[in-house]
Amino acid sequence: MITIVFCAAILSILIIFIRILFEKHFGKNYLKQKENFKKDYSVYIMGKKAKALYLTEAAVFLFGIGYLFYHNTKIAAIFSIIAVFYPKIKCRSLLDVRNHQLNMQFRDALYTISASVSAGKSVENAFKEAAQELCMIYPDPETDIIREFMIIKTQIEMNVPIEESLEDFAQRSLSEDIRNFAEAFITGKRNGGDMVEIIINAAGIIGEKLRIKEEIMIVLAQRKLEYKVLSVMPIFLIGIFTYCAGGYMKPVFETEAGLIAMTTALVLLIAAWQIARKIMDIEV
């Protein structure tokens, strides 16, 4: 009988091999999102190559889980079909990561703008120079905040009011911080408010909010590690018992009661994963 260590090694090697194969044929950027000039941050459009990679990885993983729990290749194959839903789940995860990164990048942009306006530069010039400054902070020209500030810079040079450019960016983003800043900026600009104070205060508030969120993430990091270990333990124990006590586990895989028990265990395990994920998903 195949040991759990051998099965885990085979699955790991298969997933690594799949990633290497995709990178070799499609280059290192095959996972990048397909984008238009102006990005809609409420959706994540996954490319066909990335979708194929995640689909293949999920199918291999689910086949292994199905075989481990039922020792039946037909049931394992049915499990692997569920992988068709994984790209959508991955899109939601990547969307959250991208929007969190956008918030962090916007904070850096506000710090740059506040430094410029504090030095006596006009708001328009501060936004235009911020696009260049951000290129030094983020070397990748496709970084979201660089793309957005390049759009704002181009529109300013075309005599488009900065309020319109900022409002367009805020509407496309899912960030409450960006939308609040845009509203405060537009109101202050139209009513003749102190733009320097508005920008500096906004940078401070957003920076403090993100700092608190980072502290929470650090506190949760250990708990997340424990959660991942505990999530793997039932799978590991099933493999160990199957290898060390094959005769004892045989009824579990061959009787109706055993199959019901394994199905119940799998459902409870998935429910525990979801509950733990919800508990640790803290909004600031």
Tab-separated table of C-alpha atoms in Angstrom:
chain	number	residue	atom	x	y	z
A	1	MET	CA	0.000	0.000	0.000
A	2	ILE	CA	1.224	3.474	-0.850
A	3	THR	CA	2.317	5.380	2.225
A	4	ILE	CA	1.013	8.826	3.106
A	5	VAL	CA	4.506	10.239	2.777
A	6	PHE	CA	4.849	8.866	-0.724
A	7	CYS	CA	1.397	10.197	-1.698
A	8	ALA	CA	2.180	13.642	-0.319
A	9	ALA	CA	5.524	13.657	-2.115
A	10	ILE	CA	3.903	12.653	-5.404
A	11	LEU	CA	1.237	15.374	-5.087
A	12	SER	CA	3.833	18.020	-4.203
A	13	ILE	CA	6.098	17.012	-7.082
A	14	LEU	CA	3.155	17.041	-9.503
A	15	ILE	CA	2.056	20.542	-8.458
A	16	ILE	CA	5.630	21.889	-8.619
A	17	PHE	CA	6.142	20.253	-12.011
A	18	ILE	CA	2.909	21.796	-13.318
A	19	ARG	CA	4.018	25.274	-12.221
A	20	ILE	CA	7.478	24.843	-13.761
A	21	LEU	CA	5.919	23.597	-16.991
A	22	PHE	CA	3.568	26.587	-17.213
A	23	GLU	CA	6.362	29.050	-16.419
A	24	LYS	CA	8.624	27.478	-19.039
A	25	HIS	CA	6.036	27.648	-21.804
A	26	PHE	CA	4.260	30.908	-20.947
A	27	GLY	CA	6.871	32.930	-19.053
A	28	LYS	CA	6.838	34.238	-15.495
A	29	ASN	CA	3.980	36.677	-16.119
A	30	TYR	CA	1.374	34.101	-17.090
A	31	LEU	CA	-0.450	34.591	-13.764
A	32	LYS	CA	-0.957	38.325	-14.276
A	33	GLN	CA	-4.494	39.586	-14.602
A	34	LYS	CA	-5.845	40.532	-18.007
A	35	GLU	CA	-6.436	44.265	-17.849
A	36	ASN	CA	-7.964	47.158	-19.722
A	37	PHE	CA	-6.512	50.667	-19.582
A	38	LYS	CA	-8.833	51.595	-16.710
A	39	LYS	CA	-9.167	48.743	-14.274
A	40	ASP	CA	-12.396	47.799	-12.540
A	41	TYR	CA	-11.319	46.800	-9.031
A	42	SER	CA	-14.628	45.091	-8.267
A	43	VAL	CA	-13.766	42.169	-10.554
A	44	TYR	CA	-10.717	40.028	-11.202
A	45	ILE	CA	-10.410	38.650	-14.730
A	46	MET	CA	-8.132	35.636	-14.681
A	47	GLY	CA	-6.250	34.776	-17.862
A	48	LYS	CA	-6.738	31.414	-19.554
A	49	LYS	CA	-3.208	30.249	-18.707
A	50	ALA	CA	-3.569	31.083	-15.013
A	51	LYS	CA	-7.021	29.492	-14.967
A	52	ALA	CA	-5.628	26.305	-16.516
A	53	LEU	CA	-2.841	26.194	-13.917
A	54	TYR	CA	-5.137	26.616	-10.901
A	55	LEU	CA	-7.641	24.168	-12.371
A	56	THR	CA	-4.949	21.521	-12.859
A	57	GLU	CA	-3.474	22.008	-9.388
A	58	ALA	CA	-6.900	21.799	-7.748
A	59	ALA	CA	-7.817	18.678	-9.738
A	60	VAL	CA	-4.615	16.911	-8.670
A	61	PHE	CA	-5.082	17.923	-5.023
A	62	LEU	CA	-8.770	16.942	-4.897
A	63	PHE	CA	-8.061	13.611	-6.564
A	64	GLY	CA	-5.509	12.886	-3.830
A	65	ILE	CA	-7.969	13.880	-1.078
A	66	GLY	CA	-10.739	11.800	-2.635
A	67	TYR	CA	-8.535	8.732	-2.886
A	68	LEU	CA	-7.220	9.161	0.660
A	69	PHE	CA	-10.726	9.350	2.160
A	70	TYR	CA	-12.413	6.668	0.040
A	71	HIS	CA	-9.674	4.548	-1.589
A	72	ASN	CA	-11.728	4.547	-4.767
A	73	THR	CA	-10.411	6.000	-8.016
A	74	LYS	CA	-13.923	6.663	-9.373
A	75	ILE	CA	-14.888	8.721	-6.327
A	76	ALA	CA	-11.500	10.458	-6.460
A	77	ALA	CA	-12.137	11.322	-10.117
A	78	ILE	CA	-15.533	12.801	-9.169
A	79	PHE	CA	-13.763	14.879	-6.510
A	80	SER	CA	-11.336	16.199	-9.108
A	81	ILE	CA	-14.271	17.494	-11.198
A	82	ILE	CA	-15.085	19.910	-8.346
A	83	ALA	CA	-11.874	21.710	-9.331
A	84	VAL	CA	-13.843	23.587	-12.021
A	85	PHE	CA	-15.101	25.910	-9.244
A	86	TYR	CA	-11.637	26.651	-7.872
A	87	PRO	CA	-10.639	29.402	-10.346
A	88	LYS	CA	-13.643	31.485	-9.205
A	89	ILE	CA	-12.695	30.973	-5.558
A	90	LYS	CA	-9.103	31.901	-6.362
A	91	CYS	CA	-10.303	35.039	-8.160
A	92	ARG	CA	-12.040	36.224	-4.989
A	93	SER	CA	-8.888	35.588	-2.987
A	94	LEU	CA	-6.689	37.410	-5.503
A	95	LEU	CA	-9.201	40.271	-5.597
A	96	ASP	CA	-8.890	40.747	-1.829
A	97	VAL	CA	-5.093	40.644	-2.012
A	98	ARG	CA	-5.009	43.140	-4.890
A	99	ASN	CA	-7.319	45.603	-3.137
A	100	HIS	CA	-5.308	45.381	0.089
A	101	GLN	CA	-2.159	46.105	-1.887
A	102	LEU	CA	-3.906	49.043	-3.566
A	103	ASN	CA	-4.694	50.513	-0.147
A	104	MET	CA	-1.047	50.192	0.902
A	105	GLN	CA	0.102	51.769	-2.350
A	106	PHE	CA	-2.403	54.618	-2.041
A	107	ARG	CA	-1.071	55.378	1.435
A	108	ASP	CA	2.438	55.738	-0.033
A	109	ALA	CA	1.035	57.969	-2.774
A	110	LEU	CA	-0.634	60.232	-0.209
A	111	TYR	CA	2.603	60.509	1.766
A	112	THR	CA	4.366	61.580	-1.431
A	113	ILE	CA	1.654	64.120	-2.290
A	114	SER	CA	1.524	65.528	1.251
A	115	ALA	CA	5.311	66.021	1.212
A	116	SER	CA	5.054	67.915	-2.085
A	117	VAL	CA	2.195	70.208	-1.047
A	118	SER	CA	3.911	70.861	2.292
A	119	ALA	CA	6.921	72.064	0.287
A	120	GLY	CA	4.703	74.656	-1.421
A	121	LYS	CA	3.856	72.903	-4.683
A	122	SER	CA	0.387	73.098	-6.176
A	123	VAL	CA	-1.963	70.142	-5.794
A	124	GLU	CA	-1.897	69.450	-9.545
A	125	ASN	CA	1.904	69.413	-9.657
A	126	ALA	CA	2.017	67.256	-6.537
A	127	PHE	CA	-0.188	64.630	-8.211
A	128	LYS	CA	1.867	64.760	-11.413
A	129	GLU	CA	5.152	64.346	-9.546
A	130	ALA	CA	3.684	61.569	-7.411
A	131	ALA	CA	3.422	59.408	-10.530
A	132	GLN	CA	7.196	59.699	-11.018
A	133	GLU	CA	7.988	59.233	-7.328
A	134	LEU	CA	5.911	56.059	-7.179
A	135	CYS	CA	7.972	54.578	-10.020
A	136	MET	CA	10.986	54.697	-7.690
A	137	ILE	CA	9.066	53.006	-4.867
A	138	TYR	CA	7.528	50.314	-7.080
A	139	PRO	CA	9.845	49.186	-9.905
A	140	ASP	CA	7.096	47.335	-11.790
A	141	PRO	CA	5.449	49.860	-14.179
A	142	GLU	CA	2.259	47.750	-14.133
A	143	THR	CA	1.753	48.375	-10.412
A	144	ASP	CA	-1.862	49.459	-9.910
A	145	ILE	CA	-1.157	52.769	-8.193
A	146	ILE	CA	1.394	53.754	-10.847
A	147	ARG	CA	-1.113	53.024	-13.622
A	148	GLU	CA	-3.773	55.081	-11.851
A	149	PHE	CA	-1.539	58.065	-11.163
A	150	MET	CA	-0.222	57.985	-14.722
A	151	ILE	CA	-3.845	58.223	-15.865
A	152	ILE	CA	-4.426	61.153	-13.501
A	153	LYS	CA	-1.226	62.839	-14.716
A	154	THR	CA	-2.252	62.442	-18.373
A	155	GLN	CA	-5.719	63.833	-17.686
A	156	ILE	CA	-4.290	66.833	-15.802
A	157	GLU	CA	-2.076	67.571	-18.815
A	158	MET	CA	-5.223	67.397	-20.971
A	159	ASN	CA	-6.854	70.019	-18.705
A	160	VAL	CA	-9.265	67.542	-17.143
A	161	PRO	CA	-10.111	68.717	-13.591
A	162	ILE	CA	-8.259	66.666	-11.005
A	163	GLU	CA	-11.526	66.179	-9.115
A	164	GLU	CA	-12.991	64.232	-12.048
A	165	SER	CA	-9.923	62.010	-12.355
A	166	LEU	CA	-9.862	61.274	-8.637
A	167	GLU	CA	-13.606	60.624	-8.520
A	168	ASP	CA	-13.314	58.170	-11.434
A	169	PHE	CA	-10.510	56.302	-9.646
A	170	ALA	CA	-12.478	56.212	-6.380
A	171	GLN	CA	-15.609	54.857	-8.086
A	172	ARG	CA	-13.667	52.035	-9.732
A	173	SER	CA	-11.883	51.056	-6.530
A	174	LEU	CA	-13.446	49.047	-3.716
A	175	SER	CA	-11.466	50.999	-1.137
A	176	GLU	CA	-13.453	52.927	1.436
A	177	ASP	CA	-10.313	54.939	2.232
A	178	ILE	CA	-9.863	56.065	-1.374
A	179	ARG	CA	-13.534	56.985	-1.694
A	180	ASN	CA	-13.498	58.951	1.575
A	181	PHE	CA	-10.370	60.804	0.497
A	182	ALA	CA	-11.882	61.599	-2.895
A	183	GLU	CA	-15.052	62.973	-1.290
A	184	ALA	CA	-13.073	65.118	1.161
A	185	PHE	CA	-10.734	66.301	-1.602
A	186	ILE	CA	-13.547	67.220	-4.005
A	187	THR	CA	-15.530	69.013	-1.287
A	188	GLY	CA	-12.462	70.936	-0.114
A	189	LYS	CA	-11.436	71.828	-3.663
A	190	ARG	CA	-14.867	73.152	-4.600
A	191	ASN	CA	-15.387	75.052	-1.340
A	192	GLY	CA	-11.904	76.523	-1.217
A	193	GLY	CA	-10.718	74.468	1.772
A	194	ASP	CA	-7.153	74.052	2.965
A	195	MET	CA	-6.014	71.317	0.550
A	196	VAL	CA	-2.655	70.884	2.288
A	197	GLU	CA	-4.369	70.112	5.591
A	198	ILE	CA	-6.909	67.810	3.927
A	199	ILE	CA	-4.206	65.750	2.191
A	200	ILE	CA	-1.952	65.556	5.267
A	201	ASN	CA	-4.847	64.559	7.549
A	202	ALA	CA	-6.051	61.926	5.068
A	203	ALA	CA	-2.548	60.463	4.783
A	204	GLY	CA	-2.298	60.268	8.581
A	205	ILE	CA	-5.710	58.634	9.045
A	206	ILE	CA	-5.202	56.050	6.294
A	207	GLY	CA	-1.667	55.326	7.494
A	208	GLU	CA	-2.875	54.774	11.074
A	209	LYS	CA	-5.708	52.539	9.902
A	210	LEU	CA	-3.360	50.362	7.849
A	211	ARG	CA	-0.857	50.241	10.730
A	212	ILE	CA	-3.566	48.883	13.045
A	213	LYS	CA	-4.553	46.323	10.426
A	214	GLU	CA	-0.932	45.196	10.059
A	215	GLU	CA	-0.656	44.775	13.841
A	216	ILE	CA	-3.798	42.644	13.842
A	217	MET	CA	-2.393	40.522	11.009
A	218	ILE	CA	0.833	39.993	12.980
A	219	VAL	CA	-1.153	38.870	16.032
A	220	LEU	CA	-3.210	36.509	13.860
A	221	ALA	CA	-0.175	35.086	12.038
A	222	GLN	CA	0.533	32.522	14.771
A	223	ARG	CA	-3.125	31.547	14.978
A	224	LYS	CA	-3.266	31.112	11.222
A	225	LEU	CA	-0.257	28.799	11.382
A	226	GLU	CA	-1.944	26.755	14.111
A	227	TYR	CA	-5.122	26.663	12.029
A	228	LYS	CA	-3.230	25.360	9.004
A	229	VAL	CA	-1.480	22.671	11.074
A	230	LEU	CA	-4.748	21.557	12.677
A	231	SER	CA	-6.395	21.500	9.249
A	232	VAL	CA	-3.770	19.117	7.907
A	233	MET	CA	-3.688	16.844	10.977
A	234	PRO	CA	-6.910	14.871	10.234
A	235	ILE	CA	-5.693	14.131	6.707
A	236	PHE	CA	-2.284	13.151	8.050
A	237	LEU	CA	-3.810	10.861	10.702
A	238	ILE	CA	-6.013	9.103	8.157
A	239	GLY	CA	-2.935	8.392	6.058
A	240	ILE	CA	-0.944	7.152	9.058
A	241	PHE	CA	-3.733	4.852	10.258
A	242	THR	CA	-4.245	3.522	6.729
A	243	TYR	CA	-0.554	2.693	6.420
A	244	CYS	CA	0.107	1.411	9.952
A	245	ALA	CA	-3.217	-0.344	10.537
A	246	GLY	CA	-4.543	-1.235	7.111
A	247	GLY	CA	-6.693	-4.077	8.420
A	248	TYR	CA	-8.224	-1.856	11.082
A	249	MET	CA	-9.098	0.849	8.534
A	250	LYS	CA	-10.318	-1.565	5.850
A	251	PRO	CA	-13.987	-1.542	6.982
A	252	VAL	CA	-13.969	2.255	6.791
A	253	PHE	CA	-13.298	2.131	3.052
A	254	GLU	CA	-15.370	-0.941	2.190
A	255	THR	CA	-18.580	-0.710	4.235
A	256	GLU	CA	-21.528	1.634	3.884
A	257	ALA	CA	-21.220	2.803	7.490
A	258	GLY	CA	-17.530	3.509	6.954
A	259	LEU	CA	-18.198	5.575	3.841
A	260	ILE	CA	-20.855	7.574	5.704
A	261	ALA	CA	-18.408	8.165	8.555
A	262	MET	CA	-15.669	9.365	6.183
A	263	THR	CA	-18.109	11.613	4.331
A	264	THR	CA	-19.290	13.110	7.634
A	265	ALA	CA	-15.689	13.660	8.724
A	266	LEU	CA	-14.868	15.370	5.427
A	267	VAL	CA	-17.925	17.654	5.658
A	268	LEU	CA	-17.048	18.613	9.243
A	269	LEU	CA	-13.450	19.287	8.222
A	270	ILE	CA	-14.548	21.597	5.391
A	271	ALA	CA	-16.981	23.368	7.742
A	272	ALA	CA	-14.183	23.864	10.291
A	273	TRP	CA	-11.953	25.379	7.585
A	274	GLN	CA	-14.670	27.838	6.603
A	275	ILE	CA	-15.508	28.829	10.190
A	276	ALA	CA	-11.844	29.398	11.061
A	277	ARG	CA	-11.358	31.475	7.918
A	278	LYS	CA	-14.376	33.649	8.772
A	279	ILE	CA	-13.211	34.150	12.357
A	280	MET	CA	-9.794	35.386	11.245
A	281	ASP	CA	-11.179	37.667	8.535
A	282	ILE	CA	-11.157	40.895	10.541
A	283	GLU	CA	-12.139	44.190	8.938
A	284	VAL	CA	-10.642	47.431	10.232
